[in-house]
């Protein structure tokens, strides 16, 4: 039996404007290179997902309408090389990532198969940022030079088992800082990658005589889809030939074969002469990542928008930079289009970026600056549909008109 | 003759041949502790402030920074922070959250007690670039608490309590050890609150001042010498309370952030941001700087901090006062539109440049030495 109240409810529903969306970003320039979108559009969010993208969505259709005109609306940035566990300079994800528009960080080798569960409990679970992991081929993770060179603790089977148990978080394998001779660390990382079907990211020592050359590394040991990180790190030994200034032919060949080149800026791996020479020859990073840690955040401020700004200073276009900071890294870890795009139906991870005009100094790994006139800065971040960072308070009403407010949702 | 010259060199007064490691040239200096205000140079030698005076010779300095567009103040002192990340929860890492905001001294508010203070010290405090001090949380063992305070006098500046029951104990332990109490009454009922505030002694600090309506007898407590601290946080600062209170003259004695994983996000309770909010609701720049440097240094009985006195440890903040239209949120996410914003462009901690967002001290890449092979 229908209640007497039903007609009233129906009437109410018809009269009230239906607020089908939780939030709408209005008037922004949407840049989603993954899906090829580059236009002024309104973006609506409901239930943590992108619900609609239209030239115009009325403010009345959402519980919260945010004016983002004059700003760029891009997929939440995906930082493929971050340090949020295990490494001595590791940072907490939320306060460095979300304020920079980064909604996904991939911890690069802080944990190994022995320590991954700790990382899941302490970092992955409590963070608002989506935290994924490349686990170290060393079982104990980034536990210092000695541990990281201990080949007895590099077990492909154990590593692959941990990956299979934790597919929701582990997206690949990292090998780094191996001080020993020969190829054990890299080959075992690749072996674990074969067993589990994930890519390997390699950070190799280049200033120590290890019996390894970069040429052999990228051509004989890495597979298509594996990542060579810290690509702009060297003076004249790795990427750019010291006599001709040209990008090494074996690097070009490796790229043709599908090896990916990752920025991994950090405090030692972005040098103006290397980056500008490589960029002027069109040798751009496939993926833009920060290698952010306690030292680099203070000295170089090299978060994602900073890295993107630097590459734009060297000639990369904004859509190219956004592509390499969203869809490309998501694809590199086989998470596209689950992340890295603003397609309707996908998780609403969104960054709103401001392109600033002025005079700005950008510092490289050796603390040398290069002046530029444009800088990207994150103004607002949405993670899983929730407004988590809002530099200018755009998403909230003036206090003077808000009455005896406690906490405005 | 050679010997005589050598002798003369050795006997020359230290000041005569003074070489500065860092010279902040022609900045707008605000140094309330020494009644300085106006254009002058600040020179650093080693880890100390060497001179503060107009027209110091730039030729005598290793790094010279044109500070004419900026304000130069003592390193900011934030007496309400949450940096004992060993305890997990909402705690943050000190350096990244302090130094980029000009904060060179941060006081952890109650994140440790006598049982785990040593671990906090050896793991967090001793490794931070930021000077991290502590209000110790009070538990039931008053003697152990007082002993810990006495043992670590140079790091523990007081006690903190958040509960009504602990209030009596905190005052007792503070008396035992001769220190002060910071009282955090967040979430307490009006009745409890008025009873507790009467038990506070002169020099004790009441935090979250603008987190609830300010009762008429707060002024009386202030007359008694109770100090009122901002403690912005995720639940301690509302424009609807702070704006009228400041208009009526109830200014904070100390400006602090209560920065943690929550407050650092939407309310963006970083030091320079909290200062900017107060600047836009009626405080002037001198007041804001004074209550972020001299005020808190006095409150925690550390006259060696919050000052640019010659001979003091060189902790310095270089601040930009931006003009334009800026939005700020309070703990309740009410929005304030302001026309000024403070931003820290350079921080000196213990004589070393710990933050330099504009690359003011960085060489241009075309002139940087190690690149010679690429020219």
XYZ file of C-alpha atoms in Angstrom:
784
model
C 0.000 0.000 0.000
C 1.309 3.371 -0.900
C 1.527 5.941 1.878
C -0.401 9.199 1.763
C 2.945 10.991 1.759
C 4.157 9.632 -1.535
C 2.617 12.347 -3.730
C 4.201 14.975 -1.470
C 7.611 13.428 -1.881
C 7.221 13.249 -5.632
C 6.058 16.836 -5.719
C 9.047 17.880 -3.619
C 11.419 16.041 -5.899
C 9.942 17.756 -8.902
C 10.132 21.229 -7.387
C 13.612 21.055 -5.876
C 16.462 21.372 -8.295
C 17.976 17.917 -8.479
C 21.536 18.070 -7.199
C 22.758 15.013 -8.932
C 26.427 15.947 -8.561
C 28.606 16.346 -5.497
C 30.782 18.921 -7.126
C 31.236 20.728 -10.398
C 34.349 22.527 -11.626
C 33.142 25.292 -13.901
C 34.829 27.214 -16.654
C 38.242 25.567 -16.544
C 40.362 24.575 -19.513
C 40.268 20.787 -19.457
C 43.445 19.167 -20.645
C 43.290 15.384 -20.729
C 45.900 14.281 -23.247
C 45.096 10.613 -22.630
C 41.678 11.066 -24.179
C 42.715 13.913 -26.476
C 40.532 16.495 -24.747
C 41.724 20.118 -24.867
C 38.813 22.537 -24.389
C 36.954 24.719 -21.912
C 34.559 22.347 -20.177
C 32.680 21.881 -16.930
C 33.513 18.710 -15.023
C 31.036 17.130 -12.607
C 31.853 14.621 -9.898
C 29.520 12.223 -8.106
C 30.224 9.308 -5.786
C 33.972 9.732 -6.137
C 33.878 9.429 -9.924
C 33.845 11.729 -12.919
C 30.117 11.929 -13.631
C 29.885 14.306 -16.557
C 31.898 16.552 -18.799
C 29.912 19.138 -20.753
C 30.455 22.595 -22.219
C 28.111 23.851 -19.502
C 26.798 22.279 -16.315
C 24.581 24.485 -14.141
C 25.895 25.310 -10.679
C 22.491 24.328 -9.287
C 23.053 20.744 -10.379
C 25.796 20.230 -7.795
C 26.089 20.606 -4.051
C 29.309 22.501 -4.597
C 30.169 24.590 -7.627
C 33.732 25.827 -7.980
C 34.717 28.517 -10.440
C 38.026 27.511 -12.007
C 37.969 29.791 -15.029
C 41.418 30.808 -16.176
C 42.879 27.583 -14.786
C 43.794 24.214 -16.262
C 41.852 21.141 -15.157
C 43.988 18.028 -15.625
C 43.918 14.443 -14.376
C 45.466 14.055 -10.929
C 49.206 13.863 -11.553
C 50.913 10.474 -11.344
C 54.394 10.574 -9.858
C 56.135 7.388 -10.907
C 59.219 7.884 -8.773
C 58.580 9.010 -5.192
C 59.947 8.081 -1.773
C 57.388 7.622 0.959
C 58.763 4.602 2.837
C 62.031 2.932 3.770
C 64.427 5.433 2.200
C 66.064 7.649 4.861
C 64.802 10.818 3.149
C 61.273 9.502 2.625
C 58.426 12.025 2.947
C 54.809 11.494 3.936
C 52.711 11.363 0.769
C 49.788 13.637 1.583
C 51.399 16.944 2.514
C 53.842 16.902 -0.382
C 51.750 15.212 -3.084
C 48.213 16.533 -2.730
C 49.252 20.188 -2.481
C 51.157 19.690 -5.739
C 48.222 18.134 -7.605
C 49.746 14.664 -7.382
C 47.038 12.155 -6.513
C 49.044 8.986 -7.167
C 52.582 8.388 -5.972
C 54.580 5.299 -6.792
C 57.118 4.540 -4.091
C 60.304 3.600 -5.900
C 61.869 0.722 -4.037
C 61.535 1.778 -0.408
C 60.160 -1.624 0.488
C 61.123 -5.140 -0.531
C 59.166 -8.377 -0.157
C 60.142 -8.579 3.528
C 58.992 -5.055 4.407
C 56.114 -4.406 2.012
C 53.424 -5.340 4.559
C 54.780 -2.685 6.929
C 54.604 -0.133 4.161
C 51.014 -1.091 3.403
C 50.026 -0.651 7.068
C 51.960 2.501 7.842
C 51.788 4.430 4.599
C 49.458 3.019 1.941
C 46.408 2.578 4.191
C 46.371 5.852 6.160
C 47.227 8.116 3.209
C 44.660 10.070 1.238
C 47.029 10.007 -1.707
C 46.847 6.810 -3.742
C 50.119 5.083 -2.942
C 51.416 2.370 -5.265
C 54.782 0.653 -5.124
C 57.674 -0.597 -7.149
C 59.140 -3.076 -4.684
C 62.850 -3.431 -4.366
C 64.522 -6.581 -5.629
C 66.321 -6.432 -2.274
C 64.072 -8.147 0.289
C 64.751 -5.537 2.952
C 64.175 -2.585 0.590
C 66.249 0.609 0.674
C 67.981 -0.292 3.908
C 71.325 1.284 3.064
C 74.295 0.650 0.799
C 75.338 -2.675 2.364
C 71.854 -4.166 2.336
C 71.228 -2.872 -1.174
C 74.343 -4.622 -2.449
C 73.610 -7.921 -0.728
C 72.891 -10.281 -3.621
C 71.818 -13.038 -1.194
C 68.724 -10.953 -0.417
C 67.728 -10.560 -4.089
C 65.249 -13.362 -4.626
C 63.138 -13.215 -7.801
C 60.667 -15.906 -6.648
C 59.976 -14.339 -3.254
C 59.653 -10.928 -4.890
C 57.257 -12.256 -7.539
C 55.150 -13.976 -4.852
C 54.819 -10.710 -2.925
C 53.761 -8.963 -6.141
C 51.122 -11.601 -6.896
C 49.730 -11.267 -3.354
C 49.582 -7.476 -3.590
C 48.554 -6.653 -7.133
C 46.348 -3.833 -5.885
C 49.396 -1.842 -4.767
C 52.556 -3.285 -6.299
C 52.960 -2.261 -9.932
C 56.577 -3.109 -10.604
C 60.094 -3.695 -9.350
C 62.932 -1.343 -8.530
C 66.644 -1.931 -8.407
C 68.854 0.856 -7.143
C 72.202 1.727 -5.619
C 73.755 -1.685 -6.319
C 77.427 -1.222 -5.444
C 78.626 -4.691 -6.455
C 80.185 -5.796 -9.721
C 78.209 -7.242 -12.583
C 74.565 -7.671 -13.443
C 73.110 -9.651 -10.539
C 70.810 -6.935 -9.203
C 69.432 -5.873 -12.581
C 69.066 -9.387 -13.941
C 67.290 -10.649 -10.825
C 64.949 -7.659 -10.901
C 64.147 -8.451 -14.536
C 63.725 -12.141 -13.668
C 61.216 -11.193 -10.960
C 59.529 -8.951 -13.531
C 59.206 -11.872 -15.950
C 57.766 -14.119 -13.227
C 55.142 -11.582 -12.236
C 54.572 -9.729 -15.514
C 55.486 -6.252 -14.280
C 58.055 -3.670 -15.396
C 61.384 -2.942 -13.715
C 62.710 0.531 -12.928
C 66.497 0.742 -12.870
C 68.583 3.338 -11.052
C 72.168 2.282 -11.651
C 75.403 3.661 -10.320
C 77.179 5.533 -13.071
C 80.196 7.022 -11.314
C 81.537 3.780 -9.847
C 83.396 1.111 -11.728
C 80.856 -1.682 -11.513
C 81.741 -3.550 -14.675
C 78.449 -2.410 -16.171
C 77.872 -0.004 -19.018
C 74.734 1.931 -19.750
C 74.839 0.652 -23.317
C 74.662 -2.975 -22.217
C 72.087 -2.106 -19.595
C 69.546 -0.510 -21.896
C 70.179 -2.775 -24.895
C 70.988 -6.202 -23.442
C 69.350 -6.303 -20.026
C 66.190 -4.179 -20.025
C 63.009 -5.289 -21.747
C 60.540 -3.085 -23.635
C 58.464 -1.358 -20.944
C 61.248 -1.367 -18.364
C 62.241 2.061 -17.109
C 65.625 3.766 -17.100
C 65.253 6.467 -14.421
C 67.366 9.553 -13.638
C 67.721 10.049 -17.391
C 69.187 13.587 -17.155
C 71.600 12.760 -14.354
C 75.005 12.612 -15.892
C 77.614 15.168 -16.788
C 78.848 13.532 -19.949
C 78.960 9.840 -19.365
C 75.555 8.427 -20.029
C 72.915 10.189 -22.099
C 74.780 12.891 -23.991
C 78.123 12.249 -25.697
C 80.744 14.531 -24.177
C 82.498 15.323 -27.443
C 79.650 15.645 -29.921
C 76.914 16.815 -27.533
C 74.597 14.314 -29.203
C 72.281 11.891 -27.484
C 74.024 8.509 -27.424
C 72.876 6.288 -30.313
C 72.332 3.345 -27.963
C 69.858 5.437 -25.953
C 67.947 6.217 -29.141
C 68.039 2.538 -30.051
C 66.789 1.534 -26.596
C 63.922 3.991 -26.937
C 63.049 2.505 -30.344
C 62.933 -0.907 -28.697
C 60.481 0.332 -26.069
C 62.681 0.999 -23.037
C 61.082 3.931 -21.199
C 63.001 6.969 -19.973
C 61.891 8.404 -16.650
C 62.902 11.819 -15.309
C 63.394 11.003 -11.581
C 64.535 14.574 -10.852
C 65.632 14.282 -7.211
C 68.626 16.101 -5.808
C 71.110 14.642 -8.289
C 69.374 13.867 -11.528
C 68.389 16.992 -13.370
C 71.234 19.024 -14.803
C 70.550 21.989 -17.073
C 73.290 21.218 -19.659
C 72.203 17.596 -20.039
C 68.480 18.294 -20.037
C 68.705 21.209 -22.455
C 70.925 19.331 -24.911
C 68.722 16.271 -24.855
C 65.522 18.320 -25.086
C 66.856 20.345 -28.020
C 67.345 17.027 -29.840
C 63.825 15.984 -28.931
C 64.879 13.429 -26.336
C 62.111 14.072 -23.831
C 61.255 11.985 -20.778
C 58.519 9.407 -21.387
C 57.409 9.927 -17.809
C 57.900 12.994 -15.617
C 58.631 12.046 -12.026
C 60.119 13.737 -9.000
C 62.234 11.318 -6.939
C 61.060 13.690 -4.214
C 62.759 13.304 -0.853
C 63.756 15.352 2.185
C 66.692 17.088 0.460
C 65.240 17.713 -3.003
C 61.981 19.182 -1.725
C 63.903 21.827 0.219
C 66.646 22.646 -2.270
C 65.112 22.171 -5.727
C 61.400 22.255 -4.777
C 61.139 19.633 -7.463
C 57.552 18.511 -7.061
C 55.519 17.571 -10.154
C 54.494 21.111 -11.229
C 58.114 22.228 -10.766
C 59.431 19.387 -12.959
C 56.790 20.131 -15.579
C 57.648 23.859 -15.515
C 61.334 23.086 -16.050
C 60.633 20.907 -19.070
C 58.352 23.577 -20.487
C 61.168 26.066 -20.048
C 63.187 23.726 -22.305
C 60.512 23.702 -24.981
C 57.976 21.074 -23.978
C 54.371 22.161 -24.556
C 51.841 22.104 -21.728
C 49.782 19.253 -23.254
C 53.012 17.232 -23.711
C 53.986 17.865 -20.087
C 50.540 16.894 -18.823
C 50.584 13.736 -20.961
C 53.915 12.682 -19.474
C 52.674 13.399 -15.965
C 49.315 11.583 -16.253
C 48.450 9.075 -18.975
C 52.025 8.032 -19.792
C 53.051 7.037 -16.247
C 49.667 5.346 -15.746
C 50.303 3.330 -18.916
C 53.868 2.498 -17.847
C 52.491 0.712 -14.781
C 49.482 -0.756 -16.630
C 46.986 1.335 -14.673
C 45.560 3.302 -17.578
C 42.707 4.251 -17.921
C 41.942 3.399 -14.309
C 44.081 6.443 -13.444
C 45.605 9.241 -15.491
C 42.515 10.392 -17.370
C 39.308 12.367 -16.809
C 37.039 10.000 -18.755
C 33.487 9.859 -17.439
C 33.158 6.936 -15.043
C 36.758 7.004 -13.829
C 37.883 7.816 -10.295
C 37.707 11.581 -9.816
C 41.362 12.407 -9.196
C 41.795 15.932 -10.518
C 44.404 18.689 -10.337
C 43.620 22.324 -11.091
C 46.775 24.101 -12.212
C 47.559 27.766 -12.583
C 49.963 28.988 -15.249
C 51.726 31.929 -13.644
C 53.483 34.723 -15.522
C 56.479 36.420 -13.942
C 60.161 35.885 -13.327
C 60.925 32.558 -11.729
C 64.119 30.740 -10.835
C 64.311 26.989 -11.336
C 67.155 25.112 -9.692
C 68.784 21.957 -10.966
C 70.476 19.190 -9.029
C 73.627 21.221 -8.476
C 71.710 24.237 -7.277
C 72.290 26.270 -10.434
C 69.329 28.340 -11.517
C 67.757 29.085 -14.819
C 65.299 31.933 -15.063
C 61.968 31.510 -16.753
C 58.765 33.468 -17.230
C 56.129 30.770 -16.723
C 55.453 28.561 -13.746
C 52.812 25.940 -13.107
C 51.361 25.856 -9.625
C 48.649 23.640 -8.222
C 45.696 25.577 -6.818
C 43.213 22.827 -6.068
C 43.225 19.049 -5.801
C 40.406 16.536 -5.845
C 41.101 13.006 -4.719
C 38.423 10.355 -5.161
C 35.820 13.073 -5.618
C 36.771 14.993 -2.467
C 38.216 18.466 -2.378
C 41.432 17.893 -0.402
C 43.465 20.997 -1.195
C 42.232 24.457 -2.123
C 44.924 27.143 -2.089
C 42.522 30.033 -2.649
C 39.458 28.648 -0.904
C 37.513 28.692 -4.204
C 35.306 25.828 -3.098
C 33.916 27.587 -0.026
C 31.591 30.519 0.773
C 32.711 33.831 2.311
C 32.812 33.532 6.103
C 30.988 36.793 6.465
C 27.905 35.316 4.797
C 28.111 31.892 6.400
C 26.464 32.719 9.742
C 27.373 30.632 12.815
C 29.139 28.005 10.741
C 31.018 25.165 12.357
C 32.635 23.192 9.526
C 31.379 23.921 6.021
C 31.318 20.690 3.980
C 109.956 42.744 10.108
C 107.987 39.806 8.694
C 107.463 38.633 12.217
C 106.177 42.007 13.250
C 103.645 42.047 10.424
C 102.513 38.572 11.329
C 102.147 39.602 14.940
C 100.072 42.603 13.940
C 97.794 40.414 11.850
C 97.340 38.000 14.729
C 96.603 40.773 17.185
C 94.196 42.676 14.924
C 90.728 43.008 16.412
C 88.351 40.386 15.044
C 85.941 43.003 13.679
C 88.421 44.826 11.486
C 88.955 42.156 8.853
C 85.484 40.692 9.218
C 84.404 38.567 6.284
C 80.719 37.765 6.064
C 79.459 34.437 4.811
C 76.113 35.916 3.937
C 74.913 39.465 3.522
C 71.218 40.259 3.164
C 71.430 43.641 1.533
C 69.003 46.489 1.986
C 66.026 44.532 3.259
C 63.150 45.935 5.248
C 64.264 44.695 8.650
C 61.652 44.081 11.337
C 63.356 42.972 14.539
C 61.061 43.826 17.446
C 63.417 42.325 20.035
C 65.994 45.002 19.215
C 63.562 47.776 18.232
C 64.810 47.728 14.675
C 62.552 48.669 11.822
C 63.688 49.961 8.465
C 66.094 49.448 5.609
C 69.368 47.864 6.621
C 71.756 45.018 5.965
C 71.987 41.818 7.950
C 75.372 40.094 7.927
C 76.044 36.526 8.975
C 79.444 35.062 9.834
C 79.642 31.364 10.606
C 76.378 30.489 12.309
C 75.955 33.863 14.032
C 74.461 37.246 13.231
C 77.558 39.423 12.754
C 76.153 42.907 12.097
C 72.851 44.587 11.480
C 73.399 48.088 10.089
C 72.891 50.140 6.937
C 75.493 50.066 4.145
C 77.675 47.140 5.146
C 80.378 46.512 2.514
C 79.201 43.921 0.001
C 82.784 43.248 -1.063
C 83.369 41.574 2.268
C 80.696 38.902 1.807
C 80.786 35.487 0.164
C 77.100 35.530 -0.739
C 75.251 38.799 -1.198
C 71.493 38.768 -1.586
C 69.571 41.807 -2.723
C 66.719 41.818 -0.212
C 65.301 45.202 -1.156
C 61.971 43.724 -2.225
C 61.551 41.804 0.997
C 61.113 41.972 4.743
C 63.912 40.473 6.814
C 62.829 39.152 10.206
C 64.173 36.814 12.848
C 63.453 33.160 12.056
C 59.830 32.556 12.998
C 59.012 30.696 16.206
C 55.956 28.447 15.999
C 55.071 27.242 19.497
C 52.268 24.881 18.544
C 53.236 22.137 16.079
C 52.939 18.372 15.711
C 56.227 16.948 14.560
C 56.758 13.777 16.589
C 56.177 11.551 13.578
C 57.419 8.561 15.580
C 53.977 8.666 17.158
C 52.313 8.381 13.731
C 48.778 9.772 13.651
C 48.514 13.320 12.427
C 52.184 14.206 12.923
C 54.234 15.717 10.114
C 57.925 15.896 9.256
C 59.413 19.089 10.685
C 61.801 20.366 8.027
C 59.562 20.429 5.001
C 56.679 21.930 6.959
C 58.691 24.487 8.940
C 61.629 25.844 6.924
C 59.746 26.753 3.695
C 57.452 28.863 5.879
C 60.248 30.756 7.605
C 59.934 28.738 10.802
C 63.341 28.010 12.310
C 62.075 27.018 15.759
C 59.075 24.722 16.149
C 57.724 23.537 19.467
C 56.024 20.145 19.408
C 52.899 20.434 21.499
C 52.475 17.377 23.668
C 53.514 14.757 21.128
C 55.768 13.061 23.671
C 55.746 12.275 27.393
C 58.533 11.375 29.831
C 58.471 7.755 28.659
C 59.065 8.366 24.977
C 60.732 11.774 24.957
C 64.222 10.277 24.583
C 63.143 8.383 21.468
C 61.535 11.541 20.068
C 64.750 13.431 20.727
C 67.151 10.899 19.244
C 65.024 10.111 16.188
C 63.323 13.385 15.270
C 64.797 16.358 17.138
C 68.485 15.516 16.751
C 68.140 14.928 13.000
C 66.000 17.909 12.080
C 67.484 21.030 10.533
C 64.682 22.945 12.176
C 65.228 23.639 15.882
C 62.553 21.415 17.406
C 61.618 22.032 21.046
C 58.862 20.389 23.049
C 55.973 20.818 25.408
C 55.949 17.500 27.242
C 52.622 15.768 27.696
C 51.767 15.179 31.354
C 50.831 11.710 32.571
C 50.232 10.440 36.090
C 53.889 10.243 37.111
C 54.578 13.836 38.060
C 58.049 13.200 39.447
C 59.230 11.430 36.312
C 57.735 14.221 34.219
C 59.480 16.901 36.264
C 62.780 14.986 36.140
C 62.582 14.719 32.366
C 61.930 18.453 32.087
C 64.912 19.228 34.273
C 67.179 16.846 32.399
C 66.318 18.391 29.008
C 65.967 22.062 29.938
C 67.323 23.248 26.616
C 64.746 21.267 24.634
C 61.667 20.962 26.831
C 60.132 24.390 27.299
C 56.982 23.419 29.178
C 54.187 20.954 29.689
C 51.009 20.433 27.759
C 47.638 19.198 28.854
C 44.444 18.586 26.950
C 42.269 17.119 29.692
C 40.530 18.492 32.719
C 41.885 15.753 34.964
C 45.432 16.406 33.857
C 45.156 20.148 34.464
C 45.871 19.936 38.193
C 48.667 17.478 37.579
C 50.169 19.635 34.870
C 50.278 22.698 37.097
C 51.808 20.619 39.896
C 54.446 19.089 37.616
C 55.179 22.540 36.196
C 55.692 23.892 39.701
C 57.960 20.956 40.540
C 60.137 21.630 37.530
C 59.770 25.396 37.326
C 58.225 25.506 33.891
C 55.050 26.612 32.130
C 51.910 24.854 30.897
C 50.241 25.116 27.517
C 46.549 24.392 27.934
C 44.513 23.008 25.060
C 40.829 22.993 25.988
C 39.518 22.095 22.592
C 36.080 20.555 22.822
C 35.510 21.289 26.512
C 32.160 22.572 27.754
C 31.789 26.190 28.818
C 31.603 25.250 32.534
C 34.771 23.184 32.515
C 36.515 25.788 30.472
C 35.916 28.691 32.829
C 36.990 26.612 35.842
C 40.165 25.519 34.123
C 41.218 28.883 32.831
C 41.106 30.281 36.391
C 43.709 27.736 37.443
C 46.172 28.938 34.859
C 49.138 30.825 36.266
C 50.842 33.925 34.838
C 52.990 32.787 31.936
C 50.867 29.726 31.193
C 49.657 29.617 27.602
C 46.071 29.216 26.495
C 46.000 27.892 22.916
C 43.200 27.819 20.267
C 42.206 31.328 21.390
C 39.842 31.868 18.456
C 38.436 28.347 18.523
C 35.484 29.360 20.688
C 33.806 32.636 21.582
C 36.077 34.633 23.839
C 34.374 35.104 27.229
C 34.475 38.491 28.989
C 36.776 37.194 31.737
C 39.508 36.283 29.222
C 40.703 39.875 29.520
C 41.004 39.385 33.256
C 43.108 36.258 32.710
C 45.269 38.266 30.342
C 45.736 40.935 33.005
C 46.896 38.195 35.362
C 49.559 37.311 32.818
C 47.961 34.305 31.097
C 49.136 34.256 27.460
C 46.797 33.727 24.512
C 48.102 31.689 21.570
C 46.510 31.266 18.125
C 46.991 27.479 17.627
C 45.105 27.597 14.306
C 44.862 23.903 13.470
C 41.882 22.104 11.998
C 39.690 23.216 14.901
C 41.150 26.281 16.546
C 40.560 29.311 14.354
C 37.358 30.770 13.003
C 37.202 34.115 11.179
C 33.776 34.705 12.713
C 35.453 34.690 16.140
C 38.896 36.076 15.352
C 37.843 39.025 13.169
C 35.552 40.707 15.743
C 37.906 39.847 18.619
C 40.859 41.469 16.868
C 38.753 44.458 15.907
C 37.933 44.845 19.592
C 41.595 44.669 20.486
C 41.916 41.071 21.702
C 45.100 40.233 19.800
C 47.023 36.995 20.252
C 50.229 37.130 22.301
C 51.708 34.411 20.118
C 50.899 33.297 16.573
C 51.157 29.555 16.013
C 49.875 26.995 13.555
C 48.928 23.734 15.314
C 50.093 22.301 12.001
C 49.288 18.630 11.420
C 48.176 16.334 8.610
C 44.661 17.777 8.682
C 45.277 21.470 9.247
C 47.997 21.627 6.616
C 45.503 20.684 3.885
C 42.285 22.713 3.539
C 42.766 25.374 6.242
C 46.420 25.488 5.097
C 47.664 26.368 8.566
C 51.266 27.053 7.647
C 53.001 29.841 9.586
C 53.102 32.444 6.815
C 49.501 31.647 5.915
C 48.293 32.035 9.507
C 50.169 35.330 9.685
C 48.545 36.404 6.398
C 45.075 35.626 7.726
C 45.675 37.803 10.803
C 47.119 40.534 8.594
C 43.903 40.560 6.582
C 41.596 40.763 9.596
C 43.104 43.810 11.192
C 46.585 43.207 12.593
C 49.452 45.201 11.117
C 52.701 43.727 9.845
C 54.763 44.840 12.858
C 52.292 43.223 15.234
C 52.187 40.025 13.218
C 55.974 39.752 13.054
C 56.404 40.599 16.733
C 53.950 37.899 17.789
C 55.667 35.322 15.550
C 59.176 36.043 16.833
C 59.736 37.997 20.042
C 56.326 37.067 21.527
C 56.700 33.283 21.349
C 60.418 33.429 22.264
C 59.485 35.269 25.458
C 56.563 32.960 26.130
C 58.854 29.924 26.192
C 61.557 31.833 28.094
C 64.054 31.690 25.274
C 65.319 35.258 24.787
C 68.076 33.828 22.581
C 65.447 33.113 19.890
C 63.265 35.389 17.781
C 65.975 38.036 17.580
C 68.519 39.428 15.134
C 70.836 40.532 17.944
C 74.477 40.577 16.945
C 76.023 37.379 18.277
C 72.744 35.444 18.233
C 72.432 32.203 16.264
C 71.637 33.220 12.673
C 68.026 32.119 12.223
C 66.449 34.461 9.681
C 63.305 34.620 7.575
C 63.071 36.675 4.387
C 59.427 37.362 3.642
C 57.637 38.709 0.610
C 54.484 40.729 1.207
C 52.457 40.028 -1.906
C 49.716 42.433 -2.955
C 46.719 41.246 -4.921
C 43.583 39.232 -4.247
C 44.021 36.115 -2.166
C 41.655 33.607 -0.605
C 42.145 31.978 2.799
C 40.160 29.354 4.692
C 39.727 29.032 8.453
C 39.233 25.833 10.466
C 35.539 25.905 9.569
C 36.378 26.524 5.901
C 34.837 29.967 5.819
C 36.569 31.964 3.112
C 38.310 35.273 3.599
C 39.302 37.408 0.655
C 42.366 39.455 1.481
C 44.625 41.844 -0.374
C 47.955 40.816 1.153
C 49.782 37.538 1.535
C 53.050 36.769 3.250
C 55.292 34.221 1.644
C 58.709 33.064 2.756
C 61.306 33.297 -0.001
C 64.422 32.486 1.996
C 65.191 30.896 5.346
C 68.520 30.894 7.137
C 68.875 28.323 9.888
C 72.007 28.223 12.025
C 73.802 30.371 9.455
C 73.025 28.127 6.481
C 70.490 28.788 3.731
C 67.827 26.155 4.322
C 65.217 27.435 1.856
C 65.542 29.665 -1.192
C 62.458 29.472 -3.371
C 63.535 32.277 -5.726
C 67.082 31.007 -6.152
C 68.362 34.298 -4.719
C 71.582 32.636 -3.578
C 71.926 30.294 -6.561
C 74.365 30.952 -9.419
C 72.979 31.192 -12.936
C 73.509 27.888 -14.741
C 75.553 29.502 -17.511
C 78.045 30.690 -14.894
C 78.114 27.558 -12.758
C 81.587 26.037 -12.632
C 81.113 22.294 -12.996
C 79.388 22.810 -16.328
C 82.563 23.965 -18.086
C 82.590 21.016 -20.480
C 79.296 22.112 -21.905
C 80.025 25.721 -22.750
